[in-house]
mmCIF file of C-alpha atoms and ligand atoms in Angstrom:
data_model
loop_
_atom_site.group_PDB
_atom_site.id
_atom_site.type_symbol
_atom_site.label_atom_id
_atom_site.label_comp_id
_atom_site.label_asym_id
_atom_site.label_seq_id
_atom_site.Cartn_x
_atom_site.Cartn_y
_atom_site.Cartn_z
ATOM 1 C CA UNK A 3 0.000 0.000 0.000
ATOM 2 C CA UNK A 4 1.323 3.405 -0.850
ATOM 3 C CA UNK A 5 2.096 5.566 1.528
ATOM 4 C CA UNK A 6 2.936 8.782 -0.148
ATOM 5 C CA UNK A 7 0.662 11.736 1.056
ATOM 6 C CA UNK A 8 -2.820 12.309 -0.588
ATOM 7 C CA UNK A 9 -3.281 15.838 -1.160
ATOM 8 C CA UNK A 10 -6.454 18.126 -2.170
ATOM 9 C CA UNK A 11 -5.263 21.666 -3.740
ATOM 10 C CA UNK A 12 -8.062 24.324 -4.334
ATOM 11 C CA UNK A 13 -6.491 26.885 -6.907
ATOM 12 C CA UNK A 14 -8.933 30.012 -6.802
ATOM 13 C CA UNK A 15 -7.161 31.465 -9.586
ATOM 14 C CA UNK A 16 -8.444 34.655 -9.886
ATOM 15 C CA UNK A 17 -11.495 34.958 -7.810
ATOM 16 C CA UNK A 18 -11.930 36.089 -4.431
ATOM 17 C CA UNK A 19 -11.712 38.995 -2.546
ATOM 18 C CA UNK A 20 -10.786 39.058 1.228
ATOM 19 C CA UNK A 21 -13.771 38.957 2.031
ATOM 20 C CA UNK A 22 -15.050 36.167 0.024
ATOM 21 C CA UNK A 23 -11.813 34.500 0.705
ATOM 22 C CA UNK A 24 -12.675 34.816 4.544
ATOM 23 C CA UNK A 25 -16.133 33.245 4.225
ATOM 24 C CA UNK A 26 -14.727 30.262 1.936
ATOM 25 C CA UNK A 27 -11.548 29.464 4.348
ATOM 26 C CA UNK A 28 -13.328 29.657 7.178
ATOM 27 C CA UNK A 29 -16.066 27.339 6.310
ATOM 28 C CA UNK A 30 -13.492 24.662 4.717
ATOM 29 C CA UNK A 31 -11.997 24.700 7.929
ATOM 30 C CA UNK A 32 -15.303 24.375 9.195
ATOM 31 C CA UNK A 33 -15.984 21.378 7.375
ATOM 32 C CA UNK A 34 -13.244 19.233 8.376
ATOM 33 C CA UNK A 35 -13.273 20.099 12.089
ATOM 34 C CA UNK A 36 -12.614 17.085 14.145
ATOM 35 C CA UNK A 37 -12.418 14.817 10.955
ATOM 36 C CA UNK A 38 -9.412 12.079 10.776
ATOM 37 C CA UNK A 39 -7.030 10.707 8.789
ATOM 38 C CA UNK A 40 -7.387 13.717 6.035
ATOM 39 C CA UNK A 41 -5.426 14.294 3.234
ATOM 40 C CA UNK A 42 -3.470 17.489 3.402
ATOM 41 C CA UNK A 43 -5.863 20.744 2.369
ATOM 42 C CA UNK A 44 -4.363 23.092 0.617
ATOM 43 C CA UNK A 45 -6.327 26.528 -0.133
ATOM 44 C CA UNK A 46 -4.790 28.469 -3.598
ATOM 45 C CA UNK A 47 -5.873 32.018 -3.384
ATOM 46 C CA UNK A 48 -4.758 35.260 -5.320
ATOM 47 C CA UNK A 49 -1.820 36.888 -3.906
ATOM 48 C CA UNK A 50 -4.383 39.885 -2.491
ATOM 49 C CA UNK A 51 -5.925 36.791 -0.456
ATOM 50 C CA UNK A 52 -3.251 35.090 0.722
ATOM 51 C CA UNK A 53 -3.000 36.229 4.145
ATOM 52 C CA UNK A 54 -7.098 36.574 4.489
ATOM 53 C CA UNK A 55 -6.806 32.755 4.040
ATOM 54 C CA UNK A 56 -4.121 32.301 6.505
ATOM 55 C CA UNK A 57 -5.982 34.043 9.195
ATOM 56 C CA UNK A 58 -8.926 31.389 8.925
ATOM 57 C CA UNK A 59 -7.935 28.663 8.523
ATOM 58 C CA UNK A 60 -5.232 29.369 11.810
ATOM 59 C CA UNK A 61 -5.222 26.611 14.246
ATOM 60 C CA UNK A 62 -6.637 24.104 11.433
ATOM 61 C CA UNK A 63 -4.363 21.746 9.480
ATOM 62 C CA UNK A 64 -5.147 23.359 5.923
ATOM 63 C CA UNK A 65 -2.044 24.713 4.431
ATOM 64 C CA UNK A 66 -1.983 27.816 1.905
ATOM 65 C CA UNK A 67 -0.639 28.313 -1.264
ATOM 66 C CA UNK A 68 0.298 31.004 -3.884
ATOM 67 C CA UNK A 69 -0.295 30.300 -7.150
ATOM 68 C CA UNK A 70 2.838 31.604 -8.687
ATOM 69 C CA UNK A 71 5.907 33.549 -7.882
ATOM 70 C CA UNK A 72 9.430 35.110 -8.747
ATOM 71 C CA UNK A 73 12.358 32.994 -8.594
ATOM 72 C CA UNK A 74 14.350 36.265 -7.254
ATOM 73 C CA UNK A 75 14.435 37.189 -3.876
ATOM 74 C CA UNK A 76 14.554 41.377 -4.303
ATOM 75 C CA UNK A 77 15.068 43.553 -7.181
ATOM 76 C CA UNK A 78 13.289 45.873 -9.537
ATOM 77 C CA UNK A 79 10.788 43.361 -11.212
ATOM 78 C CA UNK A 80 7.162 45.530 -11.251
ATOM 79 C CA UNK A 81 4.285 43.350 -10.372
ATOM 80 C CA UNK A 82 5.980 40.150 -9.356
ATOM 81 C CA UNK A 83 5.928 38.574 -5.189
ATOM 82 C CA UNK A 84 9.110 36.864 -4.312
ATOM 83 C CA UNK A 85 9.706 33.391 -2.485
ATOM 84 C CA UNK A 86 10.648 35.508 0.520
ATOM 85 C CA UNK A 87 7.303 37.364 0.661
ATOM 86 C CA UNK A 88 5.235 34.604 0.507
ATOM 87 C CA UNK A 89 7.007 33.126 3.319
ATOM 88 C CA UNK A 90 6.744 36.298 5.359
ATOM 89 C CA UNK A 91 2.918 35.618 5.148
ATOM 90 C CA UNK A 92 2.853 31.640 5.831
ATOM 91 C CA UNK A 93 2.567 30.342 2.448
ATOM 92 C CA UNK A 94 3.995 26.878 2.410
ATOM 93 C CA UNK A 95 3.076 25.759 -1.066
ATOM 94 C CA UNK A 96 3.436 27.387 -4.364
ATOM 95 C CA UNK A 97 2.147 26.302 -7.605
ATOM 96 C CA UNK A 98 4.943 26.186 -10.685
ATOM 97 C CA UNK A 99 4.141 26.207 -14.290
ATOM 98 C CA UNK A 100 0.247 26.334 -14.188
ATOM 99 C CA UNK A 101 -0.985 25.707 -18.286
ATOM 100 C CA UNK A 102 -2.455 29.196 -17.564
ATOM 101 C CA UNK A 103 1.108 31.125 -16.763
ATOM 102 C CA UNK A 104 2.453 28.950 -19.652
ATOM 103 C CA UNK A 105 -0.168 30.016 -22.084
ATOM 104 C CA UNK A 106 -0.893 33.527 -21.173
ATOM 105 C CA UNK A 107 2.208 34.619 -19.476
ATOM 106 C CA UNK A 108 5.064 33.508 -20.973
ATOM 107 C CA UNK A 109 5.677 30.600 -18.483
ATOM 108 C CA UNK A 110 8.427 28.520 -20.039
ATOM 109 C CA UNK A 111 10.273 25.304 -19.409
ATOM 110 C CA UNK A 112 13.473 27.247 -18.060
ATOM 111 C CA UNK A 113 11.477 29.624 -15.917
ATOM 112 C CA UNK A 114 9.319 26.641 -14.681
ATOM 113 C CA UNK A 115 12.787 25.344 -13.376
ATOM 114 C CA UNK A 116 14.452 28.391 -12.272
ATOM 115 C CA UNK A 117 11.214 29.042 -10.262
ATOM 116 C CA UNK A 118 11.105 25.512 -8.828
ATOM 117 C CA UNK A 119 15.194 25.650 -7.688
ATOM 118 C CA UNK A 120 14.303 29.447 -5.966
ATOM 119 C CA UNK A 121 10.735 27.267 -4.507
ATOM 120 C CA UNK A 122 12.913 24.628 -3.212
ATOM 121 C CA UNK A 123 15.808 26.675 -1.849
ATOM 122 C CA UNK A 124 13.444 28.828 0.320
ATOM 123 C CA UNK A 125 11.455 25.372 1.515
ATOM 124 C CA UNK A 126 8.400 26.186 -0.099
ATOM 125 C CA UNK A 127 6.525 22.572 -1.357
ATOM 126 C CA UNK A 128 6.366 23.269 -5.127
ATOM 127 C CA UNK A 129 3.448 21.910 -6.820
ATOM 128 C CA UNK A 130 4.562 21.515 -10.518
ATOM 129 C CA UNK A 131 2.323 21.603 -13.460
ATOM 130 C CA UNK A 132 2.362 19.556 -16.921
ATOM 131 C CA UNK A 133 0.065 18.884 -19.561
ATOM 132 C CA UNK A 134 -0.448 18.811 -23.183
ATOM 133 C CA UNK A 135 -2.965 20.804 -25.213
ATOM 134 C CA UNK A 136 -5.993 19.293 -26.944
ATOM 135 C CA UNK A 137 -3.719 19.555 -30.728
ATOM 136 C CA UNK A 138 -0.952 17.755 -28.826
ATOM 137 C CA UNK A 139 -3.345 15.283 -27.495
ATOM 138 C CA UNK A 140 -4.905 14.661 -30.623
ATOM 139 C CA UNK A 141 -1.482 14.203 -32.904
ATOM 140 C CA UNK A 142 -0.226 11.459 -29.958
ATOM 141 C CA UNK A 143 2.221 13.902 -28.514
ATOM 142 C CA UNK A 144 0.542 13.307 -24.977
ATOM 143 C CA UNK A 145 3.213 11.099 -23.746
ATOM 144 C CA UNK A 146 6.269 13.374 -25.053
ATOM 145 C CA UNK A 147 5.212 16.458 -24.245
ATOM 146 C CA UNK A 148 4.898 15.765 -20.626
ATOM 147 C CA UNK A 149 7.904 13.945 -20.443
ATOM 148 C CA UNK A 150 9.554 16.573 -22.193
ATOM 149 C CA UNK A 151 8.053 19.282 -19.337
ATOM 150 C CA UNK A 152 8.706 17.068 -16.292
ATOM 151 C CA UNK A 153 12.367 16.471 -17.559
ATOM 152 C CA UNK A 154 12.523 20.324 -18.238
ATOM 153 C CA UNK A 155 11.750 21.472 -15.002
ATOM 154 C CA UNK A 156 13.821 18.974 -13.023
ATOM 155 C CA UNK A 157 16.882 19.918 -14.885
ATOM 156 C CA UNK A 158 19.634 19.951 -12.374
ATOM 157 C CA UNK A 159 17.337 19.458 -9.540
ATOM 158 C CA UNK A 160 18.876 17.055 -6.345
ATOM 159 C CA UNK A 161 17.160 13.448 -6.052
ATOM 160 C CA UNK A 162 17.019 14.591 -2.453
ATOM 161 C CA UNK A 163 14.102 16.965 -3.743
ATOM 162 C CA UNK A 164 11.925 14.609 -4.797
ATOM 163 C CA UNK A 165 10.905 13.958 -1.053
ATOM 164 C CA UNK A 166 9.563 17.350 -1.542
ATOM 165 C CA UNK A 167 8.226 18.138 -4.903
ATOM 166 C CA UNK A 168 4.426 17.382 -6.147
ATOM 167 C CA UNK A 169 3.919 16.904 -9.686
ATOM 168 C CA UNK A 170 0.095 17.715 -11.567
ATOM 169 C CA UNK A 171 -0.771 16.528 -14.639
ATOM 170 C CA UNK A 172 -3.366 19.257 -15.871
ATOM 171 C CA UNK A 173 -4.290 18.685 -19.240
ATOM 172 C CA UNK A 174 -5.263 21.376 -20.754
ATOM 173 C CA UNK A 175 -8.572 20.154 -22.660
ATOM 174 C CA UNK A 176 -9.795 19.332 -19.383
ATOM 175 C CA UNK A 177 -9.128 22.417 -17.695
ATOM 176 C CA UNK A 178 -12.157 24.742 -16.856
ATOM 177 C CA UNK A 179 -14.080 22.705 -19.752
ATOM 178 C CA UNK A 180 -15.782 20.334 -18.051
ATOM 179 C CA UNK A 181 -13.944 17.484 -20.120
ATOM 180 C CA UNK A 182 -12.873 15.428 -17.065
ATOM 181 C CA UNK A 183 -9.516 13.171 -18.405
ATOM 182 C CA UNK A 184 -10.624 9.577 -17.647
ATOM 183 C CA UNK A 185 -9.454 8.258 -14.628
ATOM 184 C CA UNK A 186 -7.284 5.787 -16.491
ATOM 185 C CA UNK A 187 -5.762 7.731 -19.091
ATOM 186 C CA UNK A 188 -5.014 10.152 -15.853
ATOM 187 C CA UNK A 189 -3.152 7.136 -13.910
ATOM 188 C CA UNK A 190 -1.626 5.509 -17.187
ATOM 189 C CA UNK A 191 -0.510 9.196 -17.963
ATOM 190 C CA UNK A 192 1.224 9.716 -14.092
ATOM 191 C CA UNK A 193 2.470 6.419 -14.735
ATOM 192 C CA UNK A 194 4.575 7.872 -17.650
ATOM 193 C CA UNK A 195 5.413 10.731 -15.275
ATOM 194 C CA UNK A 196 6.437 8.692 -12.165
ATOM 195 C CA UNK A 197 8.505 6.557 -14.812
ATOM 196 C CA UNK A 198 10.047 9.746 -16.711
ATOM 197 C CA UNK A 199 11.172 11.090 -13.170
ATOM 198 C CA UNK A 200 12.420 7.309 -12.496
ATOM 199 C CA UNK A 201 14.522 7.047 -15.362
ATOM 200 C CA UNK A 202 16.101 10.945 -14.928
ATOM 201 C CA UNK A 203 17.395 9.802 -11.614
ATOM 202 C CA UNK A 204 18.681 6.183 -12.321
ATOM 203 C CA UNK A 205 22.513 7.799 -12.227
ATOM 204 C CA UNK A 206 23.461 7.556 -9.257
ATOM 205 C CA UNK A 207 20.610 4.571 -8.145
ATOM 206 C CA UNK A 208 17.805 7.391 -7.056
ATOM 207 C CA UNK A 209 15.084 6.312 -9.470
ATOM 208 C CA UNK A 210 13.451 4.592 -5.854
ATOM 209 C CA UNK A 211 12.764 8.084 -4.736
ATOM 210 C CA UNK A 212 10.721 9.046 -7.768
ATOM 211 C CA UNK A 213 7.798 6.434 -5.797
ATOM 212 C CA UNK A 214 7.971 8.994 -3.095
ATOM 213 C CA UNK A 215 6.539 11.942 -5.314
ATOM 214 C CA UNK A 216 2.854 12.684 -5.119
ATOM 215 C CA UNK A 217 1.264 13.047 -8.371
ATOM 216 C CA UNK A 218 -1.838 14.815 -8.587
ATOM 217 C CA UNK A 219 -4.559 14.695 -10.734
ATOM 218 C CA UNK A 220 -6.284 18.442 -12.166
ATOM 219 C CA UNK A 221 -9.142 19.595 -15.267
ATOM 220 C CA UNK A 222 -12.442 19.675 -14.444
ATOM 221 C CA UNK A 223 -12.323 17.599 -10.700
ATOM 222 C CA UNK A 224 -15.749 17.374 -9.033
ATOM 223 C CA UNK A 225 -17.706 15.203 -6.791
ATOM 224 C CA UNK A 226 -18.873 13.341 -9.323
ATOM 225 C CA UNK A 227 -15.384 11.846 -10.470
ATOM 226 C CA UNK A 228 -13.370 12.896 -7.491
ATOM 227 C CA UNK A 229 -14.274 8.870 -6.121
ATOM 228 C CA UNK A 230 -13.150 7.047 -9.338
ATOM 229 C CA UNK A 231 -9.925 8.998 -9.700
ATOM 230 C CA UNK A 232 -8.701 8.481 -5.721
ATOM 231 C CA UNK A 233 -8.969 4.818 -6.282
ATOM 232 C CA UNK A 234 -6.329 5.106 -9.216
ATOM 233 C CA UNK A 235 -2.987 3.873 -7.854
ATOM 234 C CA UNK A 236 -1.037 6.912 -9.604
ATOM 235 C CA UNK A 237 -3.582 9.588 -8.597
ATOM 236 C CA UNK A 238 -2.348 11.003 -4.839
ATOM 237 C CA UNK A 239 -4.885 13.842 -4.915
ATOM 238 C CA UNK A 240 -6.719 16.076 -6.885
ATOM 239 C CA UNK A 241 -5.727 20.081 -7.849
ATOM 240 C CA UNK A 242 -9.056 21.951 -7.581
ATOM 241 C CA UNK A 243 -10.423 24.750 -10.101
ATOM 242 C CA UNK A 244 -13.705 25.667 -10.230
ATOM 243 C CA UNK A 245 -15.193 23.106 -7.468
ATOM 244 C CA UNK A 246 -12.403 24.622 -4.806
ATOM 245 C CA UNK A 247 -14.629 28.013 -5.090
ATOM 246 C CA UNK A 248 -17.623 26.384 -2.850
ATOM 247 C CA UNK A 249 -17.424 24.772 0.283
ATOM 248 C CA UNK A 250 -19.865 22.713 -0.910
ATOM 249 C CA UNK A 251 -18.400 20.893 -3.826
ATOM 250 C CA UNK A 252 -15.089 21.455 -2.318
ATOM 251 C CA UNK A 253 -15.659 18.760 1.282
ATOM 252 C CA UNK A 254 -16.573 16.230 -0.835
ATOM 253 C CA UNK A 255 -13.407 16.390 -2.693
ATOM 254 C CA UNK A 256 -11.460 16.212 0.798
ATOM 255 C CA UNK A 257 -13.875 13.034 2.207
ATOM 256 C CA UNK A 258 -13.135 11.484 -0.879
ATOM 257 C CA UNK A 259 -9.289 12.046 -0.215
ATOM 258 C CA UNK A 260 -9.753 10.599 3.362
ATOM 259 C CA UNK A 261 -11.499 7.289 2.205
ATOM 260 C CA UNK A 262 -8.032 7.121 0.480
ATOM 261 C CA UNK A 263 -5.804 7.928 3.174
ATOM 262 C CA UNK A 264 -8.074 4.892 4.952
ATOM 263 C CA UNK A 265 -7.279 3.256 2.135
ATOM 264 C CA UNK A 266 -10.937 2.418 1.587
ATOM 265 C CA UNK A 267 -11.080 3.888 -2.030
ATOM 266 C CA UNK A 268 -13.037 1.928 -4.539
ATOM 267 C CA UNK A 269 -14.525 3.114 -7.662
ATOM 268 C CA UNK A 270 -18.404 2.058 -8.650
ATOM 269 C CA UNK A 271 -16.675 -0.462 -10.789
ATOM 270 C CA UNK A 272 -14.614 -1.920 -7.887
ATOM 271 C CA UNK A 273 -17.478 -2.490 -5.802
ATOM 272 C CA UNK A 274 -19.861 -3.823 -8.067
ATOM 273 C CA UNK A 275 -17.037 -6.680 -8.807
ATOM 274 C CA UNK A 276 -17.456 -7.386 -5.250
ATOM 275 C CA UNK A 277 -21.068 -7.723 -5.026
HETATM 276 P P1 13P B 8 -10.855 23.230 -13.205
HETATM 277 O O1 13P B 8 -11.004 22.301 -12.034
HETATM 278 O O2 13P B 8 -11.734 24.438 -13.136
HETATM 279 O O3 13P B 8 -10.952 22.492 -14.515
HETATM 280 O O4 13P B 8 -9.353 23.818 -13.143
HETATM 281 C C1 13P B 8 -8.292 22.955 -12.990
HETATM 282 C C2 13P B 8 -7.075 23.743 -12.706
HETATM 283 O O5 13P B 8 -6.548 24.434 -13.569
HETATM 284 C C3 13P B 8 -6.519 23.702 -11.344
HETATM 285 O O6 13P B 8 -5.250 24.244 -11.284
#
């Protein structure tokens, strides 16, 4: 039985004001009072959130995140947050390489590294993003172009670091479009990824540590798939658009996580077999 750490992300993008940010934290944290054997909760919010989030979820177990930063610590760079601010507030994860920086903001390979050395030098837990888009996906470049990404961004990165990076395979198709991946094209495609980080770190005998890695699962997660996708072996957890913006659709999402922390996942399909 695995036992690398099942994790639920909620990336708010852009959406949410302190305010609203309040009322959603607060009633996540809420929601899992008292509750056992969770995964780990992580809340995503805007930058202007960030510390909104922090202040309700205090005295809970829910971690926050920023969904992007710098890889410099100081300097004249208008309108970007460096590693150092974000700890200064109590952000302990930060996402790298979202299909959204890469598409609209110039996110490249080499800056999805640089940021993820800068992430992992100030001991922030990087959650990095791959994916392919729908033309990649549809002239069989699924496999390569994720490979290609995952290989990109751990370019002269320690095998002691993969105790502390998270990998997400978003694709992009899926994101936002209510195309949910299938469950086991998501695991057969994490598969490739846990193998591609396997194989990078065979010099030197470190491929074990690439079974440490959680790989996460994002496009289009709700509670209607959420259960199917935590019984995948590959899948460790879920990162959260649009169902991380309600409390509602969000809890499920984090039960569904604990049933496999309990390790009492099972798709329909599972337990039907059984009947
Ligand atoms: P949706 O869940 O809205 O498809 O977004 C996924 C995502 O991009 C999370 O980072």
């Amino acid at each position: 039985m695995t036992k690398r750490k099942t994790i639920i992300a909620g990336n708010w993008k852009m959406f949410k004001t302190r305010k609203e940010a309040t009322e959603l934290a607060s009633a996540v944290a809420a929601g899992i009072k008292g509750e056992k054997d969770l995964p780990e909760v992580v809340l995503i919010p805007p930058f202007t959130s960030i510390e909104a989030a922090i202040e309700s979820v205090r005295g809970s177990s829910i971690a926050v995140g920023a969904q992007n930063m710098d890889w410099r610590d100081d300097g004249a760079f208008t309108g970007e947050v460096s590693p150092l601010m974000l700890l200064d507030l109590g952000v302990k994860y930060v996402l790298i390489g979202h299909s959204e920086r890469r598409q609209f903001f110039g996110e490249t390979n080499q800056t999805v590294n640089q940021r993820l050395k800068a992430a992992l030098a100030h001991k922030l837990i990087p959650i990095v993003c791959v994916g392919e888009t729908l033309d990649e996906r549809e002239s069989g470049l699924t496999d390569s172009v994720v490979r290609r990404q995952v290989a990109a961004a751990l370019a002269e990165i320690e095998p002691a670091a993969l105790d502390i990076i998270i990998v997400a395979y978003e694709p992009v198709w899926a994101i936002g479009t209510g195309k949910v991946c299938e469950a086991d094209e998501a695991d057969r495609v994490l598969g490739q990824i846990r193998a591609t980080i396997a194989d990078l770190y065979k010099e030197g005998g470190h491929s074990a540590r690439a079974e440490q890695v959680p790989l996460l699962y994002g496009g289009s997660v709700k509670p209607a798939n959420i259960e199917e996708q935590m019984a995948k072996p590959e899948i460790d957890g879920a990162l959260v658009g649009g169902a991380s913006l309600k409390a509602e659709e969000f809890l499920p999402l984090v039960k569904a996580a604990q049933k496999r922390v309990q390790g009492t996942a099972k798709t329909t399909k599972d337990s039907l077999s059984k009947v």
